[in-house]
PDB file of N, CA, C and O in Angstrom:
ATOM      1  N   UNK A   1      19.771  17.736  18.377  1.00 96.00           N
ATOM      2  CA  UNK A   1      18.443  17.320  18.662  1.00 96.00           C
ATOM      3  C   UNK A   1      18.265  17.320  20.168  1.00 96.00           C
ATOM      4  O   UNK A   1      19.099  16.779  20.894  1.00 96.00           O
ATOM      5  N   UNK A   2      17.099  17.971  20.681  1.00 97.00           N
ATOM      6  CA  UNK A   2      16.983  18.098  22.149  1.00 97.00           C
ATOM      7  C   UNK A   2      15.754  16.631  22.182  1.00 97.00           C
ATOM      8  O   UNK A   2      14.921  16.528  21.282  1.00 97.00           O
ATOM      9  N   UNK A   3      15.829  15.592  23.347  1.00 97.00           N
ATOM     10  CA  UNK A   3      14.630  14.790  23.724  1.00 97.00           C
ATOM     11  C   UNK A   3      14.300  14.877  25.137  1.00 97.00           C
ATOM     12  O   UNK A   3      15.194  14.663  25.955  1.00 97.00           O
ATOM     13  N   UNK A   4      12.935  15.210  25.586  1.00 96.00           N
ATOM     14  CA  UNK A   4      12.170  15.403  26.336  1.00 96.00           C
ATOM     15  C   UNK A   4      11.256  14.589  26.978  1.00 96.00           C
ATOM     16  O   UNK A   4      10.429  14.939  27.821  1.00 96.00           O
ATOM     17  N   UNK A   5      11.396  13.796  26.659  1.00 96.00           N
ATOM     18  CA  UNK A   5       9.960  13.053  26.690  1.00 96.00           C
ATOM     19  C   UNK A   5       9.853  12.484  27.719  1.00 96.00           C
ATOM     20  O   UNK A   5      10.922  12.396  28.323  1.00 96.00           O
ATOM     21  N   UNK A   6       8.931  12.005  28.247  1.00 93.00           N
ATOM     22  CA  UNK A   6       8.417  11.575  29.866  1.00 93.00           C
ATOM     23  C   UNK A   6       9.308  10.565  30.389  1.00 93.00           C
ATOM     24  O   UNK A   6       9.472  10.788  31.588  1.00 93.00           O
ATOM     25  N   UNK A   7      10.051   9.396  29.945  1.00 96.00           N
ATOM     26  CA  UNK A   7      10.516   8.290  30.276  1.00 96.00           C
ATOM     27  C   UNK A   7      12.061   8.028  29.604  1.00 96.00           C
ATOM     28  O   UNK A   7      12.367   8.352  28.456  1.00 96.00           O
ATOM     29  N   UNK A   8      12.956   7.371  30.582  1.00 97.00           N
ATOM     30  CA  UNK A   8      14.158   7.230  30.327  1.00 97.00           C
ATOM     31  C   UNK A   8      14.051   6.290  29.157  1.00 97.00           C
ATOM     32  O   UNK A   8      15.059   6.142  28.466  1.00 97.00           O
ATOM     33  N   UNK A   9      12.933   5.627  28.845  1.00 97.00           N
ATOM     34  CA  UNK A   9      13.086   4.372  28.020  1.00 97.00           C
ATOM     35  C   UNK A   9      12.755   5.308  26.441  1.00 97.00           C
ATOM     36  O   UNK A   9      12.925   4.920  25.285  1.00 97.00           O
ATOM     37  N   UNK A  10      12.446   6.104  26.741  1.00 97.00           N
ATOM     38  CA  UNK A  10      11.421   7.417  25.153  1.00 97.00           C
ATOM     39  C   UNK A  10      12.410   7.561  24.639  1.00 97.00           C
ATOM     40  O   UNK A  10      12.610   7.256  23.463  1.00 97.00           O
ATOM     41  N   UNK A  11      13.440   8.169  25.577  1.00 97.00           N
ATOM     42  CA  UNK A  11      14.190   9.061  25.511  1.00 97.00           C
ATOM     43  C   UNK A  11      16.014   8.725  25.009  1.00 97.00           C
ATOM     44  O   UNK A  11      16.872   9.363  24.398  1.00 97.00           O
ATOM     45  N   UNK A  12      15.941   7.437  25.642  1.00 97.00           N
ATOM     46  CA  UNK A  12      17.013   6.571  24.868  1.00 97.00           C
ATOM     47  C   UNK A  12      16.307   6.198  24.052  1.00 97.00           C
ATOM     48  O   UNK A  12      16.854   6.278  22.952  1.00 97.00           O
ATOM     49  N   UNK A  13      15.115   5.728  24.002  1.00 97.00           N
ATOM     50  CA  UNK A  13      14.975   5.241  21.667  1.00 97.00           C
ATOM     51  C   UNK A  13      15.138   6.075  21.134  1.00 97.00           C
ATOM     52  O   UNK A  13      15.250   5.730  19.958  1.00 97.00           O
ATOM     53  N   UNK A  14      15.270   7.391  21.261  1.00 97.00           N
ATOM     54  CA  UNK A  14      15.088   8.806  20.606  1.00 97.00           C
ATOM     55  C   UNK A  14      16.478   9.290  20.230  1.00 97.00           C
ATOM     56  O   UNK A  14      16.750   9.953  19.229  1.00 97.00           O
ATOM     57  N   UNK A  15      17.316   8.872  21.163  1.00 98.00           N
ATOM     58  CA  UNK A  15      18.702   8.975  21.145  1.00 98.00           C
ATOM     59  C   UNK A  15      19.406   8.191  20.087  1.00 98.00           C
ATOM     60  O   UNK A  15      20.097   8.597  19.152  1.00 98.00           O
ATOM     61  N   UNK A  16      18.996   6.678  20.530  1.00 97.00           N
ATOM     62  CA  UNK A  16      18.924   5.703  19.355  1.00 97.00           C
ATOM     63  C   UNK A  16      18.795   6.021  18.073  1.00 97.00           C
ATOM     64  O   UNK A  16      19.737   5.927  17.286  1.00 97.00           O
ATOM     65  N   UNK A  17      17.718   6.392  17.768  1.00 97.00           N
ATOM     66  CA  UNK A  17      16.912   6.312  16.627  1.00 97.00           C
ATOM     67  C   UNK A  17      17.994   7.728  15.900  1.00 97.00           C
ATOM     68  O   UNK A  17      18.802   7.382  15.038  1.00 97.00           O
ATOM     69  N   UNK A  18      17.947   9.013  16.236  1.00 97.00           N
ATOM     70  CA  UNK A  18      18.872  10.242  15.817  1.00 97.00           C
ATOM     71  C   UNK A  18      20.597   9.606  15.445  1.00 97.00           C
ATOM     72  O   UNK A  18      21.213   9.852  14.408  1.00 97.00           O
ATOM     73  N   UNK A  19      21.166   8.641  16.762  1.00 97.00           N
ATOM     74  CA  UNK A  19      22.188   8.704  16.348  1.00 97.00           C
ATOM     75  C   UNK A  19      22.458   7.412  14.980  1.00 97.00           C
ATOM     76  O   UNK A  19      23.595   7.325  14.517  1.00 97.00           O
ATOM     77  N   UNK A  20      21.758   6.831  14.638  1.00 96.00           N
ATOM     78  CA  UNK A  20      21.596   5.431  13.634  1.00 96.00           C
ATOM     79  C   UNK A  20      21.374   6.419  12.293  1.00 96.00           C
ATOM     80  O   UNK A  20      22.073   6.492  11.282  1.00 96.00           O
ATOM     81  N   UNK A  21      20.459   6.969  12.557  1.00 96.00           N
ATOM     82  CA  UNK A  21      20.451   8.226  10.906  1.00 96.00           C
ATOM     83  C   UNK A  21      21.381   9.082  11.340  1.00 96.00           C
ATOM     84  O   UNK A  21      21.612   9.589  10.242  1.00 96.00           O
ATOM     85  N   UNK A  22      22.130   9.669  12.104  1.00 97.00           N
ATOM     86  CA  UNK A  22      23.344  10.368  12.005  1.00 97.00           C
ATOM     87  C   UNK A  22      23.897  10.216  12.817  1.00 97.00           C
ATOM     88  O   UNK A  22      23.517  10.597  13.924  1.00 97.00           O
ATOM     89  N   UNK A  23      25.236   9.481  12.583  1.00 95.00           N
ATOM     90  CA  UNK A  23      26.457   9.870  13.450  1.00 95.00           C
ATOM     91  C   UNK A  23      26.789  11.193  14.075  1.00 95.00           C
ATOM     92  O   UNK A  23      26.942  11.367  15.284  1.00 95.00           O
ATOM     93  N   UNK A  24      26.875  12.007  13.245  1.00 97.00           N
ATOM     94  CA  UNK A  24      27.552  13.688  13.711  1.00 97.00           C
ATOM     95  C   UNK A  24      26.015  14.238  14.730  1.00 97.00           C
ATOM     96  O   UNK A  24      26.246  15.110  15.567  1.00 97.00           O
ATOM     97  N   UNK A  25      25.253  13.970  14.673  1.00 97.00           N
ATOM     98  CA  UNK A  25      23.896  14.983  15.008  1.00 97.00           C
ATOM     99  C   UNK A  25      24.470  15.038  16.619  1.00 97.00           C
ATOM    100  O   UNK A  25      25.099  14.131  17.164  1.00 97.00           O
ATOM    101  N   UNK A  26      24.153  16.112  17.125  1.00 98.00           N
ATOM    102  CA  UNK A  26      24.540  16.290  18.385  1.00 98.00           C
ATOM    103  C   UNK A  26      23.202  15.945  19.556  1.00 98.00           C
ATOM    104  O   UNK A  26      22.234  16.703  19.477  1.00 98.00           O
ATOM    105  N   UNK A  27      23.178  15.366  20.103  1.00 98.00           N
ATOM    106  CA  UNK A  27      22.239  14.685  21.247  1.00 98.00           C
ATOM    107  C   UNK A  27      22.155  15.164  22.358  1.00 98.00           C
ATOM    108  O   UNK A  27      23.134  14.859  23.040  1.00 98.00           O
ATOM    109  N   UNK A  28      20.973  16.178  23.198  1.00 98.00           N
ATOM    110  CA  UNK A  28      20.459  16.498  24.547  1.00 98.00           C
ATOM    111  C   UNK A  28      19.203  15.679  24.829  1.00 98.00           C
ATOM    112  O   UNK A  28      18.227  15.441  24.116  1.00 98.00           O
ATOM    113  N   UNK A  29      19.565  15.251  26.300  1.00 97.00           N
ATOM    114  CA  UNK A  29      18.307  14.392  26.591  1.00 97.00           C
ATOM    115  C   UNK A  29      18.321  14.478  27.800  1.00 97.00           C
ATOM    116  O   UNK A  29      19.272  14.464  28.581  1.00 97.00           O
ATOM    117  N   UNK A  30      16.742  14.612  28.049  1.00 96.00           N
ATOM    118  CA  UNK A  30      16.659  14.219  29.754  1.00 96.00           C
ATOM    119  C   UNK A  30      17.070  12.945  30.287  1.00 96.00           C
ATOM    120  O   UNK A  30      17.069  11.845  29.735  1.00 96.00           O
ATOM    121  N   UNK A  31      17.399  13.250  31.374  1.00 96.00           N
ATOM    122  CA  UNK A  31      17.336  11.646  31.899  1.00 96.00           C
ATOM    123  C   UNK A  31      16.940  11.515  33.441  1.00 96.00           C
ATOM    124  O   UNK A  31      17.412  12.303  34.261  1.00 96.00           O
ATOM    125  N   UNK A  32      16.174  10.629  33.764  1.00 94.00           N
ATOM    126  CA  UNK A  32      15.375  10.852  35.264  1.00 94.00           C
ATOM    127  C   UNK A  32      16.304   9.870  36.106  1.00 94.00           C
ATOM    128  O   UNK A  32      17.013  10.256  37.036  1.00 94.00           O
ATOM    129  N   UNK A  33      16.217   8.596  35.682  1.00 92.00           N
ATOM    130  CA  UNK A  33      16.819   7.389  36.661  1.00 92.00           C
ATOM    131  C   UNK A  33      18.682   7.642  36.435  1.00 92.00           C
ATOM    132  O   UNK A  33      19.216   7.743  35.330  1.00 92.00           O
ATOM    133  N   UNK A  34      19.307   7.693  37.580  1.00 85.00           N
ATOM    134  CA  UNK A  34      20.793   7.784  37.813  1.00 85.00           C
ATOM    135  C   UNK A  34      21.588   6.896  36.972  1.00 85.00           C
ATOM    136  O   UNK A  34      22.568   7.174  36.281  1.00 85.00           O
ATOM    137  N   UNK A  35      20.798   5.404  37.207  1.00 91.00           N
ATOM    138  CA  UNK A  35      21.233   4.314  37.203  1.00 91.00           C
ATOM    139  C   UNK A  35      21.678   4.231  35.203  1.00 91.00           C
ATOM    140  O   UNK A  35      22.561   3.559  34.672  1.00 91.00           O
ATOM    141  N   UNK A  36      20.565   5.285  34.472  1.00 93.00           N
ATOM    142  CA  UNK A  36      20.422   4.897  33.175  1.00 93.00           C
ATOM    143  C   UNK A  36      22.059   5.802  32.498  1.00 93.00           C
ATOM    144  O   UNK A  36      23.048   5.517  31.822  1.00 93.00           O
ATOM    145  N   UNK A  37      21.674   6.583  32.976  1.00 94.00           N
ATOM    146  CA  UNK A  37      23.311   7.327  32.122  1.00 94.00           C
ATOM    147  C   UNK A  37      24.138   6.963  31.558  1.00 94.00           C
ATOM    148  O   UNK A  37      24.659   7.568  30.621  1.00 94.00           O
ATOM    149  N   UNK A  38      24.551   5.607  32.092  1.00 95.00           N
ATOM    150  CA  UNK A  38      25.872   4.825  31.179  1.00 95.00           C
ATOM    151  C   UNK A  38      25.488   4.269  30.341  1.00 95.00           C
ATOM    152  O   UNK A  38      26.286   3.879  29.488  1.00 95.00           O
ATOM    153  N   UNK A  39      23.866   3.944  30.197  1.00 96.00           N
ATOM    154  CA  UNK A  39      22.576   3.501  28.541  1.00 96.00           C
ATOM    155  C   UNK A  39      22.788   4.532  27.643  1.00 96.00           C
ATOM    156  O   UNK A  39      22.948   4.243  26.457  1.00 96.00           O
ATOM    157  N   UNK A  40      22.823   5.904  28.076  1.00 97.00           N
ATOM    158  CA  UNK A  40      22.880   7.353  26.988  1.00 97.00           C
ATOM    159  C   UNK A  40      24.059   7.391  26.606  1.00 97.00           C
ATOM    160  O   UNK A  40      24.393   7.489  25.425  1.00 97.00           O
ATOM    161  N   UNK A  41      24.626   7.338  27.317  1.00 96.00           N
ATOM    162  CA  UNK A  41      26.114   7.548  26.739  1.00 96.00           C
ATOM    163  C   UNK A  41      26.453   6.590  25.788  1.00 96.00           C
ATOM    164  O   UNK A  41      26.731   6.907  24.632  1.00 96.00           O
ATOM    165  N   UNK A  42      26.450   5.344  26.220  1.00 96.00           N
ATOM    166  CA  UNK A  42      26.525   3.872  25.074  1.00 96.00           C
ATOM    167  C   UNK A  42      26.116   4.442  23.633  1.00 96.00           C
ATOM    168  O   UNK A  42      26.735   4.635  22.587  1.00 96.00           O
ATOM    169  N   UNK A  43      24.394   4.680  24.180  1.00 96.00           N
ATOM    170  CA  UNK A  43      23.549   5.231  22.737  1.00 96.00           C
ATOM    171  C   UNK A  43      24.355   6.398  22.067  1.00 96.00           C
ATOM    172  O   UNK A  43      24.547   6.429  20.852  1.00 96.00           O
ATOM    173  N   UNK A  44      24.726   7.171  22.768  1.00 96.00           N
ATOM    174  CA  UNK A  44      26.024   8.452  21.928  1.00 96.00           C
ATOM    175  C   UNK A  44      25.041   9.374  22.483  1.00 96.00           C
ATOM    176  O   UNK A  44      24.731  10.209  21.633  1.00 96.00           O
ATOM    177  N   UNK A  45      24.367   9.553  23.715  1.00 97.00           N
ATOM    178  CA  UNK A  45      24.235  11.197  23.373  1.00 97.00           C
ATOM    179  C   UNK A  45      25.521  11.790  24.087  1.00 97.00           C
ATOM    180  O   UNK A  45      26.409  11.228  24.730  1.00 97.00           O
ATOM    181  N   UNK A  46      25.320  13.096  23.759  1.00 97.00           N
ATOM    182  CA  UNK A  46      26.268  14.240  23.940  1.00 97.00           C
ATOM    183  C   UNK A  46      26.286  14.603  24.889  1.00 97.00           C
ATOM    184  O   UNK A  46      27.379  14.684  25.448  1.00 97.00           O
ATOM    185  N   UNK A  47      25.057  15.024  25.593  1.00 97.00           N
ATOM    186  CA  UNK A  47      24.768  15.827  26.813  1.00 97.00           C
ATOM    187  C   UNK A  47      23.295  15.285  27.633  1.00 97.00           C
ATOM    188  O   UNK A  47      22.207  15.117  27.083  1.00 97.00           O
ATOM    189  N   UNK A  48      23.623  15.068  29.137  1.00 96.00           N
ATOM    190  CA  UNK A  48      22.302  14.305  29.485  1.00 96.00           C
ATOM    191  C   UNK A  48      22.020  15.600  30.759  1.00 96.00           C
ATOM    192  O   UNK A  48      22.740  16.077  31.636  1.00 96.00           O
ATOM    193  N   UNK A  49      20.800  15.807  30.382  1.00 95.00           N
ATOM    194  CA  UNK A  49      20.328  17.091  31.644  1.00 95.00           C
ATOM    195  C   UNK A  49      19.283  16.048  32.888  1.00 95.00           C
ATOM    196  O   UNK A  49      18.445  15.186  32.621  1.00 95.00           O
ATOM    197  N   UNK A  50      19.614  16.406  33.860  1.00 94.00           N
ATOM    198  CA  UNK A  50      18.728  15.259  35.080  1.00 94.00           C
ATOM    199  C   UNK A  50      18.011  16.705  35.712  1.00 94.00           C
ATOM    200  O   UNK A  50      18.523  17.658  36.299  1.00 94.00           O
ATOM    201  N   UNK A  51      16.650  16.427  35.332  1.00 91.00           N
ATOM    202  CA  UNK A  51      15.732  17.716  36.186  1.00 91.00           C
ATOM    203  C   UNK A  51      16.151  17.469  37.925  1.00 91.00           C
ATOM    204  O   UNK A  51      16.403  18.424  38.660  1.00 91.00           O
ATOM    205  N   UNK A  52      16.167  15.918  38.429  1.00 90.00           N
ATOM    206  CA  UNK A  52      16.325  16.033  39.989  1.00 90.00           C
ATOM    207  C   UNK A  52      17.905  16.308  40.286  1.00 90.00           C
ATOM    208  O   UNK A  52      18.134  16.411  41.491  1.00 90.00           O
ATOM    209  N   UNK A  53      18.991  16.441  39.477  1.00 88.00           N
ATOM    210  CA  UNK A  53      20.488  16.899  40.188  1.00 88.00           C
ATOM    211  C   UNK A  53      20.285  18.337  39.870  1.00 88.00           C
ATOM    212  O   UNK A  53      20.923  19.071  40.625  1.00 88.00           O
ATOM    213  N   UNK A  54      19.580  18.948  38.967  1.00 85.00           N
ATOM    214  CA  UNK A  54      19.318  20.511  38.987  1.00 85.00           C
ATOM    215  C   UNK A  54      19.028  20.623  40.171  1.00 85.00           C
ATOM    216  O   UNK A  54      20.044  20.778  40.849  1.00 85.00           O
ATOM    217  N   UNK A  55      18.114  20.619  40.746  1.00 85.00           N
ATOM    218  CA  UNK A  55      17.058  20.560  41.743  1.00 85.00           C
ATOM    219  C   UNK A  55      17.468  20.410  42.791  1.00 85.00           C
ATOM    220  O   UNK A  55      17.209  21.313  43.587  1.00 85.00           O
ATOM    221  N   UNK A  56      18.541  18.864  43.450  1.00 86.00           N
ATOM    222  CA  UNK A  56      19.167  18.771  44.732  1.00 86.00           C
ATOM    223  C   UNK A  56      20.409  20.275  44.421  1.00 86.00           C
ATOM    224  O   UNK A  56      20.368  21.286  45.123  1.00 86.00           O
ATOM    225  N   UNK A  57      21.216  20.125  43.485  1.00 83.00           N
ATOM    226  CA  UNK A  57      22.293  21.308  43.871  1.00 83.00           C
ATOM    227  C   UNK A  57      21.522  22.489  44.012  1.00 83.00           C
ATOM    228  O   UNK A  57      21.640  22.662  45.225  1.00 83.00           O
ATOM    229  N   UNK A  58      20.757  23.494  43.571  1.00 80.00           N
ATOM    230  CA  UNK A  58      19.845  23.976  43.724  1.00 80.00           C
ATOM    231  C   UNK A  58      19.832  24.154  45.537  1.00 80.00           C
ATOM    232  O   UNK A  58      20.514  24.925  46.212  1.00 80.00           O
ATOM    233  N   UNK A  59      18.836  23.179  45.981  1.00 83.00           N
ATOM    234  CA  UNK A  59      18.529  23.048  47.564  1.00 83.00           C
ATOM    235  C   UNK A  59      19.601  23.351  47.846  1.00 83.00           C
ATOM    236  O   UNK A  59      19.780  24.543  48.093  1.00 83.00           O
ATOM    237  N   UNK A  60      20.962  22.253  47.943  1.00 84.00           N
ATOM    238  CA  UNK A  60      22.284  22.470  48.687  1.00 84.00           C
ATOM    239  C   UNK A  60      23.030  23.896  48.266  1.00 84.00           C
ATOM    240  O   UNK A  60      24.077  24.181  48.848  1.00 84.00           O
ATOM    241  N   UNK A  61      22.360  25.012  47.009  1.00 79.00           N
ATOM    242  CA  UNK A  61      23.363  25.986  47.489  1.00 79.00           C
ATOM    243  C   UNK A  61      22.193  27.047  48.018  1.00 79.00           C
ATOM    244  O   UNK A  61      22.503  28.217  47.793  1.00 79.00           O
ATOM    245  N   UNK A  62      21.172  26.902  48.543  1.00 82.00           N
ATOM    246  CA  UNK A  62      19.782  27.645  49.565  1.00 82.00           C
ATOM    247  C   UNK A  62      20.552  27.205  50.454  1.00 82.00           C
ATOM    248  O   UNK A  62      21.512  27.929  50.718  1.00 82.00           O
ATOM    249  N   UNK A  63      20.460  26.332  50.963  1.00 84.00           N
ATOM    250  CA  UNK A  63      21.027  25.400  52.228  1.00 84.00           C
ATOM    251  C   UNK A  63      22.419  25.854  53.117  1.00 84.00           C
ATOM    252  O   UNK A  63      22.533  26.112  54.315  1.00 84.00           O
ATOM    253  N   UNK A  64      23.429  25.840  52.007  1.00 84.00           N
ATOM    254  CA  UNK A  64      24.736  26.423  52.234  1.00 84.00           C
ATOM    255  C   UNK A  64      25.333  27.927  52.102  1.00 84.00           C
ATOM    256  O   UNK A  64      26.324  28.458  52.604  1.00 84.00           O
ATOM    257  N   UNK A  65      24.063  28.516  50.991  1.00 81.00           N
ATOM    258  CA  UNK A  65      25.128  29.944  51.092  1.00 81.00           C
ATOM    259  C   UNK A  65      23.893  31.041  51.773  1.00 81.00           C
ATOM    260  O   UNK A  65      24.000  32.241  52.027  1.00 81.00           O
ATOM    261  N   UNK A  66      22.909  30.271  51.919  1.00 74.00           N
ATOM    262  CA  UNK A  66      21.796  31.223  52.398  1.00 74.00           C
ATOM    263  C   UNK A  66      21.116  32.193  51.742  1.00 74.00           C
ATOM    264  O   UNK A  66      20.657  33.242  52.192  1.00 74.00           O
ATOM    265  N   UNK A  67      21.074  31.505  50.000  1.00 71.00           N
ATOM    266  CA  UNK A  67      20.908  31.986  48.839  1.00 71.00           C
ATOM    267  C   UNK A  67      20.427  31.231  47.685  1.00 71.00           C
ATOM    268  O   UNK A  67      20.693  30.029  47.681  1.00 71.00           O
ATOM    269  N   UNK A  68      19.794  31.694  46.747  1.00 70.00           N
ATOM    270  CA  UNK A  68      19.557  30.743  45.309  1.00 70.00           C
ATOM    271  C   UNK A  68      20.698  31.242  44.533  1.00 70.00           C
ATOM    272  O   UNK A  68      20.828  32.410  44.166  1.00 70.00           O
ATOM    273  N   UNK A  69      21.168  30.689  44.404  1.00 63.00           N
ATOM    274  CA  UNK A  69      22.802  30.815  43.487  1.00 63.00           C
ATOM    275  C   UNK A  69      22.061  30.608  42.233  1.00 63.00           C
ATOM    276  O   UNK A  69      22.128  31.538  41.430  1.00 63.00           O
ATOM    277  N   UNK A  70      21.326  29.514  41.883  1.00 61.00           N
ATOM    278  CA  UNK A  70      20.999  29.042  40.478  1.00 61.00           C
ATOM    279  C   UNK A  70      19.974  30.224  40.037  1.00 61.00           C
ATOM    280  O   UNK A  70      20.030  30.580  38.860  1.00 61.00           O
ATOM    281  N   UNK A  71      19.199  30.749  40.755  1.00 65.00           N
ATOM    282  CA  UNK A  71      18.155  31.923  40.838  1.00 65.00           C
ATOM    283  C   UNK A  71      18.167  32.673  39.819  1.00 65.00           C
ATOM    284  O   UNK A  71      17.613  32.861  38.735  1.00 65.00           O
ATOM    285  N   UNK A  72      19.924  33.496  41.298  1.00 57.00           N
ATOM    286  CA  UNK A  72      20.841  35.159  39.937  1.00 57.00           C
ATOM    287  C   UNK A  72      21.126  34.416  39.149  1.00 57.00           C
ATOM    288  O   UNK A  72      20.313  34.697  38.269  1.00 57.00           O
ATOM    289  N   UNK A  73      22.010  33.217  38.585  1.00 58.00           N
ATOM    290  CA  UNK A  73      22.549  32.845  37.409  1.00 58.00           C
ATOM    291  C   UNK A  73      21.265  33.226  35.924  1.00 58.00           C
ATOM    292  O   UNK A  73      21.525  33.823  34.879  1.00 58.00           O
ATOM    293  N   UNK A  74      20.026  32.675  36.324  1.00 56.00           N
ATOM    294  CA  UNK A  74      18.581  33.001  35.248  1.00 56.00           C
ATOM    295  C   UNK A  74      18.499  34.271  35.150  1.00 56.00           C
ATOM    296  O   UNK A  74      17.576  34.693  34.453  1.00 56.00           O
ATOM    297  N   UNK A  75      19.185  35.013  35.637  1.00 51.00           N
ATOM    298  CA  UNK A  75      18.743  36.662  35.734  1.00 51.00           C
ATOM    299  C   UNK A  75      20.050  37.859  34.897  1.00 51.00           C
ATOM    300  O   UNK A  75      19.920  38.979  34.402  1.00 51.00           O
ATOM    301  N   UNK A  76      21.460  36.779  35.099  1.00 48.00           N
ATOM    302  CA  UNK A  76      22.344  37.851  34.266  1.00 48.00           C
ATOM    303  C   UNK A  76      22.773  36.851  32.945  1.00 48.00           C
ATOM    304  O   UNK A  76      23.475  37.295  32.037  1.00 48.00           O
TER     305      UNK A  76
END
């Protein structure tokens, strides 16, 4: 189950709610605030995607290699 939804608080009930009707179901979720991650994990998801650590590594490899590294990766 992928969750999306606007708010760290959506998004752990969503997590919640999937892993209580299934143990096994596998869990992707956004997550915005740093601080919340060790809440998702508790809840059982699997995998937590943060749109702003995309985003800073991103900058830092423009920054450092004088390139979008993440760019070519979308392209092969």
């Amino acid at each position: 189950m992928i969750s999306v939804l606007t708010t760290d608080a959506e998004n752990l009930f969503v997590t919640l709610s999937a892993k209580d009707f299934n143990r096994q179901i596998k869990v992707i979720t956004r997550v915005e605030e740093g601080n919340s991650t060790a809440k998702f994990m508790k809840a059982g998801a699997d995998h937590l995607i943060s749109p702003i650590e995309i985003a800073s590594e991103r900058i830092v490899s423009i920054v450092t290699t004088g390139s979008d590294y993440y760019n070519f990766l979308e392209f092969t």
